[in-house]
CSV table of C-alpha atoms in Angstrom, one decimal:
chain,number,residue,atom,x,y,z
A,1,MET,CA,67.8,70.1,102.4
A,2,SER,CA,66.3,67.9,99.7
A,3,LYS,CA,69.7,67.7,98.0
A,4,VAL,CA,71.3,66.5,101.2
A,5,TRP,CA,68.5,63.9,101.7
A,6,ASN,CA,68.8,62.7,98.1
A,7,ARG,CA,72.6,62.3,98.6
A,8,VAL,CA,72.1,60.3,101.7
A,9,LEU,CA,69.6,58.0,99.9
A,10,VAL,CA,72.2,57.5,97.1
A,11,ASP,CA,74.9,56.8,99.7
A,12,LEU,CA,72.8,54.1,101.4
A,13,ARG,CA,72.9,52.0,98.2
A,14,ASN,CA,76.6,51.7,98.7
A,15,PRO,CA,77.5,49.0,101.4
A,16,LEU,CA,80.5,51.1,102.6
A,17,PHE,CA,78.3,54.1,103.4
A,18,ARG,CA,75.3,52.0,104.6
A,19,GLN,CA,77.5,50.2,107.1
A,20,GLY,CA,79.4,53.3,108.1
A,21,TYR,CA,76.3,55.4,108.6
A,22,SER,CA,74.6,52.7,110.6
A,23,LEU,CA,77.6,52.5,113.0
A,24,MET,CA,77.6,56.3,113.2
A,25,ALA,CA,73.9,56.3,114.0
A,26,ASN,CA,74.6,53.8,116.7
A,27,THR,CA,77.3,56.0,118.1
A,28,VAL,CA,74.9,59.0,118.2
A,29,ILE,CA,72.2,56.9,119.8
A,30,THR,CA,74.6,55.5,122.3
A,31,GLY,CA,76.0,59.0,123.1
A,32,VAL,CA,72.6,60.6,123.6
A,33,LEU,CA,71.3,57.8,125.8
A,34,GLY,CA,74.6,57.7,127.6
A,35,MET,CA,74.3,61.4,128.4
A,36,GLY,CA,70.8,60.8,129.7
A,37,TYR,CA,72.1,57.8,131.7
A,38,TRP,CA,74.9,59.8,133.4
A,39,LEU,CA,72.6,62.8,134.0
A,40,LEU,CA,70.3,60.5,135.9
A,41,ALA,CA,73.3,59.0,137.8
A,42,ALA,CA,74.6,62.5,138.7
A,43,HIS,CA,71.1,63.4,140.0
A,44,TYR,CA,70.2,60.3,142.0
A,45,TYR,CA,73.7,59.2,143.3
A,46,THR,CA,76.4,60.9,145.3
A,47,PRO,CA,79.5,62.4,143.5
A,48,GLU,CA,81.6,59.7,145.1
A,49,GLU,CA,79.3,56.9,143.9
A,50,PHE,CA,79.1,58.5,140.5
A,51,GLY,CA,82.9,58.4,140.2
A,52,ARG,CA,83.1,54.9,141.7
A,53,GLY,CA,80.6,53.6,139.2
A,54,GLN,CA,82.5,55.1,136.3
A,55,ALA,CA,85.7,53.6,137.6
A,56,VAL,CA,84.4,50.1,138.0
A,57,ILE,CA,82.7,50.2,134.6
A,58,THR,CA,85.9,51.3,133.0
A,59,ALA,CA,87.9,48.5,134.7
A,60,MET,CA,85.3,46.0,133.5
A,61,ARG,CA,85.6,47.2,129.9
A,62,LEU,CA,89.4,47.2,130.1
A,63,PHE,CA,89.5,43.4,131.0
A,64,ALA,CA,86.6,42.5,128.8
A,65,SER,CA,88.4,44.1,125.8
A,66,LEU,CA,91.8,42.5,126.3
A,67,THR,CA,91.1,40.0,123.6
A,68,ALA,CA,87.7,41.2,122.3
A,69,LEU,CA,89.2,44.4,120.8
A,70,GLY,CA,91.9,42.2,119.2
A,71,PHE,CA,89.2,40.2,117.4
A,72,VAL,CA,87.4,43.4,116.1
A,73,GLY,CA,89.9,43.8,113.3
A,74,ALA,CA,90.1,40.0,112.6
A,75,LEU,CA,86.3,39.5,112.4
A,76,ALA,CA,85.8,42.6,110.2
A,77,ARG,CA,88.6,41.3,108.0
A,78,PHE,CA,87.6,37.6,107.7
A,79,LEU,CA,83.9,37.2,108.5
A,80,PRO,CA,82.9,38.6,105.0
A,81,LEU,CA,84.8,35.7,103.4
A,82,ALA,CA,84.3,32.9,106.1
A,83,GLY,CA,81.4,31.1,104.4
A,84,ARG,CA,80.7,27.8,106.1
A,85,ARG,CA,83.3,28.5,108.8
A,86,THR,CA,81.4,31.6,110.0
A,87,PRO,CA,79.8,30.1,113.1
A,88,GLU,CA,83.1,28.6,114.1
A,89,LEU,CA,85.0,31.8,113.7
A,90,ILE,CA,82.4,33.8,115.8
A,91,LEU,CA,82.3,31.2,118.6
A,92,ARG,CA,86.1,31.0,118.8
A,93,GLY,CA,86.1,34.8,119.1
A,94,TYR,CA,83.5,34.8,121.8
A,95,GLY,CA,85.2,32.0,123.7
A,96,LEU,CA,88.7,33.4,123.7
A,97,ALA,CA,87.6,36.9,124.5
A,98,ALA,CA,85.5,35.7,127.5
A,99,ALA,CA,88.2,33.4,128.8
A,100,THR,CA,90.9,36.0,128.6
A,101,GLY,CA,88.8,38.7,130.1
A,102,GLY,CA,87.7,36.4,133.0
A,103,VAL,CA,91.3,35.4,133.8
A,104,ALA,CA,92.5,39.0,133.7
A,105,ALA,CA,89.6,40.0,136.0
A,106,VAL,CA,90.5,37.3,138.5
A,107,GLY,CA,94.1,38.6,138.5
A,108,PHE,CA,92.9,42.1,139.1
A,109,LEU,CA,90.8,41.0,142.1
A,110,LEU,CA,93.7,39.1,143.6
A,111,THR,CA,95.8,42.3,143.5
A,112,LEU,CA,93.0,44.6,144.5
A,113,PRO,CA,94.8,46.5,147.3
A,114,LEU,CA,97.3,47.7,144.7
A,115,TRP,CA,94.6,49.5,142.7
A,116,GLY,CA,93.6,52.1,145.3
A,117,GLU,CA,90.6,52.9,147.5
A,118,THR,CA,88.2,53.4,144.5
A,119,TYR,CA,88.2,49.7,143.7
A,120,SER,CA,87.8,48.4,147.2
A,121,VAL,CA,84.1,48.1,146.6
A,122,LEU,CA,84.9,44.9,144.6
A,123,ALA,CA,86.4,43.2,147.7
A,124,GLY,CA,84.7,40.0,148.8
A,125,PHE,CA,83.5,36.9,147.1
A,126,GLY,CA,80.1,38.1,146.0
A,127,PRO,CA,81.1,41.5,144.5
A,128,GLY,CA,84.2,39.8,142.9
A,129,LEU,CA,82.1,37.0,141.3
A,130,PHE,CA,79.7,39.6,139.9
A,131,PHE,CA,82.6,41.6,138.5
A,132,VAL,CA,84.1,38.6,136.8
A,133,ALA,CA,80.7,37.6,135.3
A,134,SER,CA,80.2,41.1,134.0
A,135,VAL,CA,83.6,41.0,132.3
A,136,VAL,CA,82.7,37.8,130.5
A,137,VAL,CA,79.3,39.2,129.5
A,138,TRP,CA,80.8,42.5,128.2
A,139,ALA,CA,83.4,40.6,126.2
A,140,VAL,CA,80.7,38.9,124.2
A,141,PHE,CA,78.6,42.1,124.0
A,142,THR,CA,81.6,43.9,122.5
A,143,LEU,CA,81.9,41.4,119.7
A,144,GLN,CA,78.2,41.3,118.8
A,145,ASP,CA,78.3,44.6,117.0
A,146,VAL,CA,81.4,43.8,114.9
A,147,VAL,CA,80.0,40.4,114.0
A,148,LEU,CA,76.9,42.1,112.6
A,149,THR,CA,79.1,44.6,110.8
A,150,GLY,CA,81.4,41.9,109.4
A,151,LEU,CA,78.3,40.0,108.1
A,152,ARG,CA,77.1,43.3,106.5
A,153,ARG,CA,74.2,43.7,108.8
A,154,ALA,CA,75.3,46.8,110.8
A,155,THR,CA,71.8,48.2,110.4
A,156,PHE,CA,70.7,46.0,113.3
A,157,VAL,CA,73.4,47.6,115.6
A,158,PRO,CA,71.6,50.9,116.4
A,159,LEU,CA,68.3,49.1,117.3
A,160,ASN,CA,70.2,46.8,119.7
A,161,ASN,CA,71.9,49.6,121.5
A,162,LEU,CA,68.7,51.8,121.5
A,163,VAL,CA,66.9,49.1,123.5
A,164,PHE,CA,69.9,48.5,125.7
A,165,GLY,CA,70.3,52.2,126.5
A,166,VAL,CA,66.6,52.7,127.4
A,167,VAL,CA,66.5,49.6,129.6
A,168,LYS,CA,69.8,50.6,131.3
A,169,MET,CA,68.4,54.1,132.1
A,170,GLY,CA,65.1,52.6,133.5
A,171,LEU,CA,67.0,50.2,135.7
A,172,LEU,CA,69.3,52.9,137.0
A,173,PHE,CA,66.3,54.9,138.1
A,174,ALA,CA,64.7,51.9,139.7
A,175,LEU,CA,67.8,51.0,141.7
A,176,ALA,CA,68.5,54.6,142.9
A,177,GLY,CA,66.6,54.0,146.2
A,178,ALA,CA,67.1,50.3,146.6
A,179,LEU,CA,70.8,50.2,145.8
A,180,PRO,CA,72.4,53.6,146.5
A,181,GLU,CA,75.9,51.9,146.5
A,182,GLY,CA,76.5,49.7,143.4
A,183,GLY,CA,73.3,50.7,141.6
A,184,ILE,CA,75.2,52.3,138.7
A,185,PHE,CA,77.3,49.2,138.0
A,186,THR,CA,74.4,46.8,138.5
A,187,SER,CA,72.1,48.8,136.1
A,188,TRP,CA,74.9,48.7,133.5
A,189,VAL,CA,75.6,44.9,133.6
A,190,ILE,CA,72.1,43.4,133.9
A,191,PRO,CA,70.7,44.8,130.6
A,192,THR,CA,74.0,43.8,128.9
A,193,ALA,CA,73.5,40.2,129.9
A,194,LEU,CA,69.9,40.2,128.8
A,195,ALA,CA,70.8,41.7,125.4
A,196,LEU,CA,73.0,38.6,124.6
A,197,ILE,CA,70.0,36.3,124.2
A,198,PRO,CA,68.0,38.0,121.4
A,199,VAL,CA,71.0,39.4,119.6
A,200,ASN,CA,72.8,36.1,119.3
A,201,TRP,CA,69.5,34.4,118.3
A,202,LEU,CA,69.4,36.9,115.5
A,203,ILE,CA,73.1,36.3,114.6
A,204,PHE,CA,73.1,32.5,114.6
A,205,GLY,CA,69.4,31.9,113.7
A,206,LEU,CA,69.0,34.3,110.8
A,207,VAL,CA,72.1,36.3,109.8
A,208,VAL,CA,74.7,33.6,109.7
A,209,PRO,CA,72.6,31.0,107.7
A,210,ARG,CA,71.8,33.7,105.1
A,211,HIS,CA,75.4,34.8,104.9
A,212,VAL,CA,76.6,31.2,104.4
A,213,ARG,CA,74.1,30.8,101.5
A,214,GLN,CA,75.2,34.0,99.9
A,215,VAL,CA,78.9,33.4,99.9
A,216,ASP,CA,80.2,31.7,96.8
A,217,ALA,CA,80.4,27.9,97.5
A,218,ALA,CA,83.6,27.7,95.6
A,219,ALA,CA,85.3,30.4,97.7
A,220,GLN,CA,88.0,29.2,100.1
A,221,PRO,CA,87.2,30.2,103.7
A,222,PRO,CA,90.1,31.6,105.6
A,223,ARG,CA,92.1,29.0,107.4
A,224,LEU,CA,92.7,29.2,111.1
A,225,ARG,CA,96.4,29.6,110.5
A,226,GLU,CA,95.7,32.6,108.3
A,227,VAL,CA,93.5,34.2,111.0
A,228,GLY,CA,96.2,33.3,113.6
A,229,ARG,CA,98.9,35.1,111.6
A,230,PHE,CA,96.8,38.1,111.2
A,231,LEU,CA,96.0,38.2,115.0
A,232,ALA,CA,99.7,37.7,115.8
A,233,GLY,CA,100.4,41.0,114.1
A,234,ASP,CA,97.2,42.9,114.9
A,235,PHE,CA,96.8,41.9,118.5
A,236,PRO,CA,99.9,43.6,119.9
A,237,GLY,CA,98.8,46.8,118.2
A,238,THR,CA,95.2,46.5,119.4
A,239,LEU,CA,96.4,45.9,122.9
A,240,SER,CA,98.4,49.1,122.7
A,241,ILE,CA,95.4,51.1,121.6
A,242,LEU,CA,93.5,49.4,124.5
A,243,ALA,CA,96.0,51.0,126.8
A,244,ILE,CA,94.9,54.4,125.6
A,245,VAL,CA,91.2,53.8,125.7
A,246,TYR,CA,90.8,52.0,129.0
A,247,LEU,CA,94.1,51.6,130.9
A,248,VAL,CA,94.8,55.4,131.0
A,249,PRO,CA,91.4,56.1,132.7
A,250,VAL,CA,91.9,53.2,135.2
A,251,VAL,CA,95.4,54.6,136.1
A,252,ILE,CA,93.9,58.1,136.5
A,253,ALA,CA,91.3,56.6,138.9
A,254,THR,CA,94.1,55.4,141.1
A,255,GLN,CA,95.7,58.9,141.2
A,256,VAL,CA,92.7,61.1,141.9
A,257,GLY,CA,89.6,61.1,144.2
A,258,GLU,CA,86.4,59.4,143.2
A,259,ALA,CA,84.5,62.7,142.6
A,260,THR,CA,87.3,64.1,140.5
A,261,PHE,CA,87.5,61.0,138.5
A,262,GLY,CA,83.7,61.2,137.8
A,263,ARG,CA,84.2,64.7,136.3
A,264,PHE,CA,87.2,63.6,134.3
A,265,SER,CA,85.5,60.5,133.0
A,266,MET,CA,82.5,62.4,131.8
A,267,ALA,CA,84.6,64.7,129.6
A,268,PHE,CA,86.7,61.7,128.5
A,269,THR,CA,83.6,59.7,127.6
A,270,LEU,CA,82.0,62.5,125.5
A,271,ALA,CA,85.3,63.1,123.6
A,272,SER,CA,85.6,59.3,123.0
A,273,MET,CA,82.2,59.3,121.4
A,274,ILE,CA,83.4,61.8,118.8
A,275,GLU,CA,86.5,59.6,118.2
A,276,LEU,CA,84.3,56.6,117.8
A,277,LEU,CA,82.4,58.3,115.0
A,278,ALA,CA,85.7,58.5,113.1
A,279,MET,CA,86.4,54.8,113.7
A,280,ASN,CA,82.9,53.7,112.5
A,281,MET,CA,83.5,54.5,108.8
A,282,ALA,CA,87.0,52.9,109.2
A,283,VAL,CA,85.5,49.6,110.4
A,284,SER,CA,83.1,49.6,107.4
A,285,LEU,CA,86.2,50.2,105.1
A,286,THR,CA,87.9,47.1,106.5
A,287,VAL,CA,84.8,45.0,105.7
A,288,GLU,CA,84.3,46.3,102.2
A,289,GLY,CA,88.1,46.4,101.5
A,290,SER,CA,88.3,42.7,102.4
A,291,ILE,CA,85.4,41.8,100.0
A,292,GLU,CA,86.4,44.1,97.1
A,293,ARG,CA,90.2,44.6,97.3
A,294,ALA,CA,90.3,46.3,93.9
A,295,LYS,CA,88.1,49.1,95.2
A,296,LEU,CA,90.1,49.7,98.4
A,297,ALA,CA,91.6,53.0,97.2
A,298,VAL,CA,88.3,54.6,96.1
A,299,ASN,CA,86.6,53.3,99.2
A,300,ALA,CA,89.4,54.7,101.4
A,301,ARG,CA,89.0,58.1,99.8
A,302,ASN,CA,85.2,58.0,100.2
A,303,ALA,CA,85.5,56.9,103.8
A,304,LEU,CA,88.0,59.7,104.6
A,305,ARG,CA,85.7,62.3,103.0
A,306,ARG,CA,82.6,61.2,104.8
A,307,ALA,CA,84.3,60.8,108.2
A,308,LEU,CA,85.7,64.3,108.0
A,309,LEU,CA,82.4,65.7,106.8
A,310,VAL,CA,80.6,64.2,109.8
A,311,VAL,CA,83.1,64.8,112.6
A,312,THR,CA,84.4,68.3,111.8
A,313,PRO,CA,81.2,70.2,112.7
A,314,ILE,CA,80.8,68.0,115.8
A,315,ILE,CA,84.4,68.8,116.9
A,316,ALA,CA,83.6,72.5,116.3
A,317,VAL,CA,80.6,72.3,118.6
A,318,ALA,CA,82.5,70.5,121.3
A,319,ILE,CA,85.3,73.1,121.2
A,320,VAL,CA,83.0,76.1,121.3
A,321,GLY,CA,80.2,74.7,123.4
A,322,GLY,CA,82.2,72.2,125.6
A,323,PRO,CA,81.6,74.2,128.9
A,324,LEU,CA,77.9,74.5,128.2
A,325,ILE,CA,77.6,70.8,127.4
A,326,LEU,CA,79.4,69.7,130.6
A,327,HIS,CA,77.5,72.3,132.7
A,328,ILE,CA,74.4,70.2,132.2
A,329,PHE,CA,75.9,67.7,134.7
A,330,GLY,CA,77.0,70.5,137.1
A,331,SER,CA,79.3,73.5,137.3
A,332,ASP,CA,82.2,71.3,138.6
A,333,PHE,CA,82.0,69.2,135.5
A,334,ALA,CA,82.4,72.3,133.3
A,335,ASP,CA,85.2,73.8,135.4
A,336,GLU,CA,87.3,70.6,135.5
A,337,GLY,CA,86.4,68.9,132.2
A,338,SER,CA,86.1,71.7,129.5
A,339,THR,CA,89.8,71.8,128.6
A,340,LEU,CA,90.1,68.0,128.4
A,341,LEU,CA,87.0,67.8,126.2
A,342,ARG,CA,88.3,70.4,123.8
A,343,LEU,CA,91.8,68.9,123.5
A,344,MET,CA,90.5,65.4,123.0
A,345,SER,CA,87.9,66.6,120.4
A,346,LEU,CA,90.6,68.4,118.5
A,347,ALA,CA,92.7,65.3,118.5
A,348,VAL,CA,90.0,63.4,116.6
A,349,LEU,CA,90.9,65.2,113.3
A,350,PRO,CA,94.3,63.5,113.0
A,351,ARG,CA,92.8,60.3,114.3
A,352,VAL,CA,90.5,60.2,111.3
A,353,LEU,CA,93.6,59.9,109.1
A,354,ILE,CA,95.2,57.3,111.3
A,355,GLU,CA,92.0,55.1,111.4
A,356,VAL,CA,91.5,55.2,107.7
A,357,TYR,CA,95.2,54.2,107.2
A,358,LEU,CA,94.8,51.3,109.8
A,359,SER,CA,91.7,50.0,108.0
A,360,THR,CA,93.5,49.9,104.7
A,361,LEU,CA,96.3,47.9,106.4
A,362,ARG,CA,93.8,45.5,107.9
A,363,ALA,CA,92.0,45.0,104.5
A,364,GLN,CA,95.4,44.1,103.0
A,365,SER,CA,96.4,41.9,106.0
A,366,LYS,CA,99.5,44.0,106.6
A,367,ALA,CA,99.6,43.1,110.3
A,368,ARG,CA,103.2,44.0,110.9
A,369,THR,CA,102.8,47.6,109.8
A,370,LEU,CA,99.5,47.7,111.6
A,371,ALA,CA,101.1,46.7,114.8
A,372,THR,CA,104.0,49.2,114.4
A,373,VAL,CA,101.6,52.2,114.0
A,374,GLN,CA,99.4,51.2,116.9
A,375,VAL,CA,102.2,50.4,119.3
A,376,GLY,CA,104.0,53.6,118.3
A,377,LEU,CA,100.9,55.6,118.9
A,378,ALA,CA,100.3,54.0,122.3
A,379,VAL,CA,103.9,54.6,123.4
A,380,LEU,CA,103.7,58.2,122.4
A,381,VAL,CA,100.4,58.7,124.4
A,382,LEU,CA,101.5,56.9,127.5
A,383,ILE,CA,104.9,58.7,127.7
A,384,SER,CA,103.4,62.1,127.1
A,385,VAL,CA,100.6,61.7,129.5
A,386,ALA,CA,103.0,60.4,132.2
A,387,ALA,CA,105.3,63.3,131.6
A,388,LEU,CA,102.6,66.0,131.7
A,389,PHE,CA,100.5,64.6,134.5
A,390,PRO,CA,102.5,66.3,137.3
A,391,LEU,CA,102.1,69.7,135.5
A,392,ALA,CA,98.6,69.5,133.9
A,393,GLY,CA,96.7,66.9,136.1
A,394,VAL,CA,93.9,65.1,134.2
A,395,ASN,CA,94.3,67.5,131.3
A,396,ALA,CA,97.6,65.8,130.5
A,397,VAL,CA,95.4,63.1,128.9
A,398,GLY,CA,94.1,65.7,126.4
A,399,TYR,CA,97.5,67.2,125.7
A,400,GLY,CA,99.1,63.8,125.3
A,401,LEU,CA,96.5,62.5,122.9
A,402,LEU,CA,96.6,65.7,120.7
A,403,PHE,CA,100.4,65.7,120.5
A,404,SER,CA,100.7,62.0,119.9
A,405,GLU,CA,98.0,61.7,117.2
A,406,LEU,CA,99.2,64.8,115.4
A,407,LEU,CA,102.7,63.4,115.3
A,408,MET,CA,101.6,59.9,114.2
A,409,ALA,CA,99.3,61.4,111.5
A,410,LEU,CA,102.3,63.3,110.1
A,411,LEU,CA,104.4,60.1,110.1
A,412,ILE,CA,101.9,58.0,108.2
A,413,PHE,CA,100.7,60.7,105.9
A,414,GLY,CA,103.0,59.8,103.0
A,415,ASN,CA,102.0,56.1,103.0
A,416,LEU,CA,98.3,57.0,103.4
A,417,ARG,CA,98.6,59.4,100.4
A,418,LYS,CA,100.0,56.6,98.3
A,419,THR,CA,97.2,54.3,99.2
A,420,LEU,CA,94.6,56.9,98.4
A,421,ARG,CA,96.1,57.6,95.0
A,422,TYR,CA,95.9,54.0,93.8
A,423,ARG,CA,93.5,53.2,91.0
A,424,GLU,CA,90.9,50.4,91.3
A,425,THR,CA,93.3,48.3,89.3
A,426,GLY,CA,95.8,48.4,92.1
A,427,LYS,CA,98.3,50.5,90.1
A,428,PRO,CA,99.3,54.0,91.3
A,429,THR,CA,97.7,57.0,89.7
A,430,VAL,CA,100.0,58.5,87.1
A,431,THR,CA,99.9,62.2,86.8
A,432,GLN,CA,100.9,64.2,83.8
A,433,GLY,CA,104.6,65.0,83.8
A,434,SER,CA,105.4,62.3,86.4
A,435,SER,CA,108.1,59.8,85.9
A,436,GLY,CA,105.6,57.1,85.2
A,437,ALA,CA,103.9,58.9,82.3
A,438,ALA,CA,104.5,57.1,79.0
């Protein structure tokens, strides 16, 4: 045990691991508090309200992320080098994400009858205005964590989400009697809005000024045109991944009843937490790869090893103990969600390879290849889920993800292997007997 602890302490001196472990710790904290939150919701609210709350929150996150997720890669790529333009880059990201999300949310409300009975709770001026405001708030909230990560201050992220999760659970309990319909969504949004104030004070009052001072004054900050070119390539791919993470559940909500969606969403959420662990180290790789391009290969190898080391035992637990985990929420959750949880958990293994490869592409600003991989993965997932849904029901999401991510991992494996074999000089490793040996 002491050897493991000593290894962790050594890793924490490396910014790649320090950032990655901080984001992983945040995911664990978010996951544990999230399970507590949904356990309370399942206990104090009806199955229909439980599913309705899940569906509305998923829709909010979908529209809030339309541009916000597109800026995740750009901020991780350019914030470490932005220097005096750091505040401008952050505020532009906030503004565009909030504006795009708000407009999309208004469009959703104007076409509400097309989205099924589940979303009828948003009809009317008051509920609609609250929903639009929540989308704007969540768009900014989504970018806060990546801003802190891009500024190499990811260690603040777990604390932020710990406080957010605890307040959210307390408000959920408080509203159970006063607001039996809508209490879940309200308890999610209000703590989010309150969290914007202290976190952005920390970002703009302390972290950004320190970052600007530390960046080499002679360094040339990224030009808006350069950031725009990156986004032009990265955004279509990110939008495609958004379709997997948020659009698929929203569409599922239109096809099944509210109680069934609640059980589907719980398994989907738990599996997505495991997938997020794999993505955490990849985000850190983008940041460090942007700062030290010469070390991209060795950082990519380290990120891949650590990500697999962390997620593999968790995947094993989810596959073996999935029914027991879901049974905490009720026997119906275990009966209807165990297969989905197992399939999605298994799909995380090839996703680790994909995410590390995507991060190396972002660090090198290879936006066209980045978009090709992401769009291709999204097309595979959407087609396979649509084809399998009449046969497998909600489990089609798990089968579609596993098939698509395995296939994409095989397709990119050759290029990923080349990236991992590059030396710090940027030249490929030459093995004895190879054509490159002198």
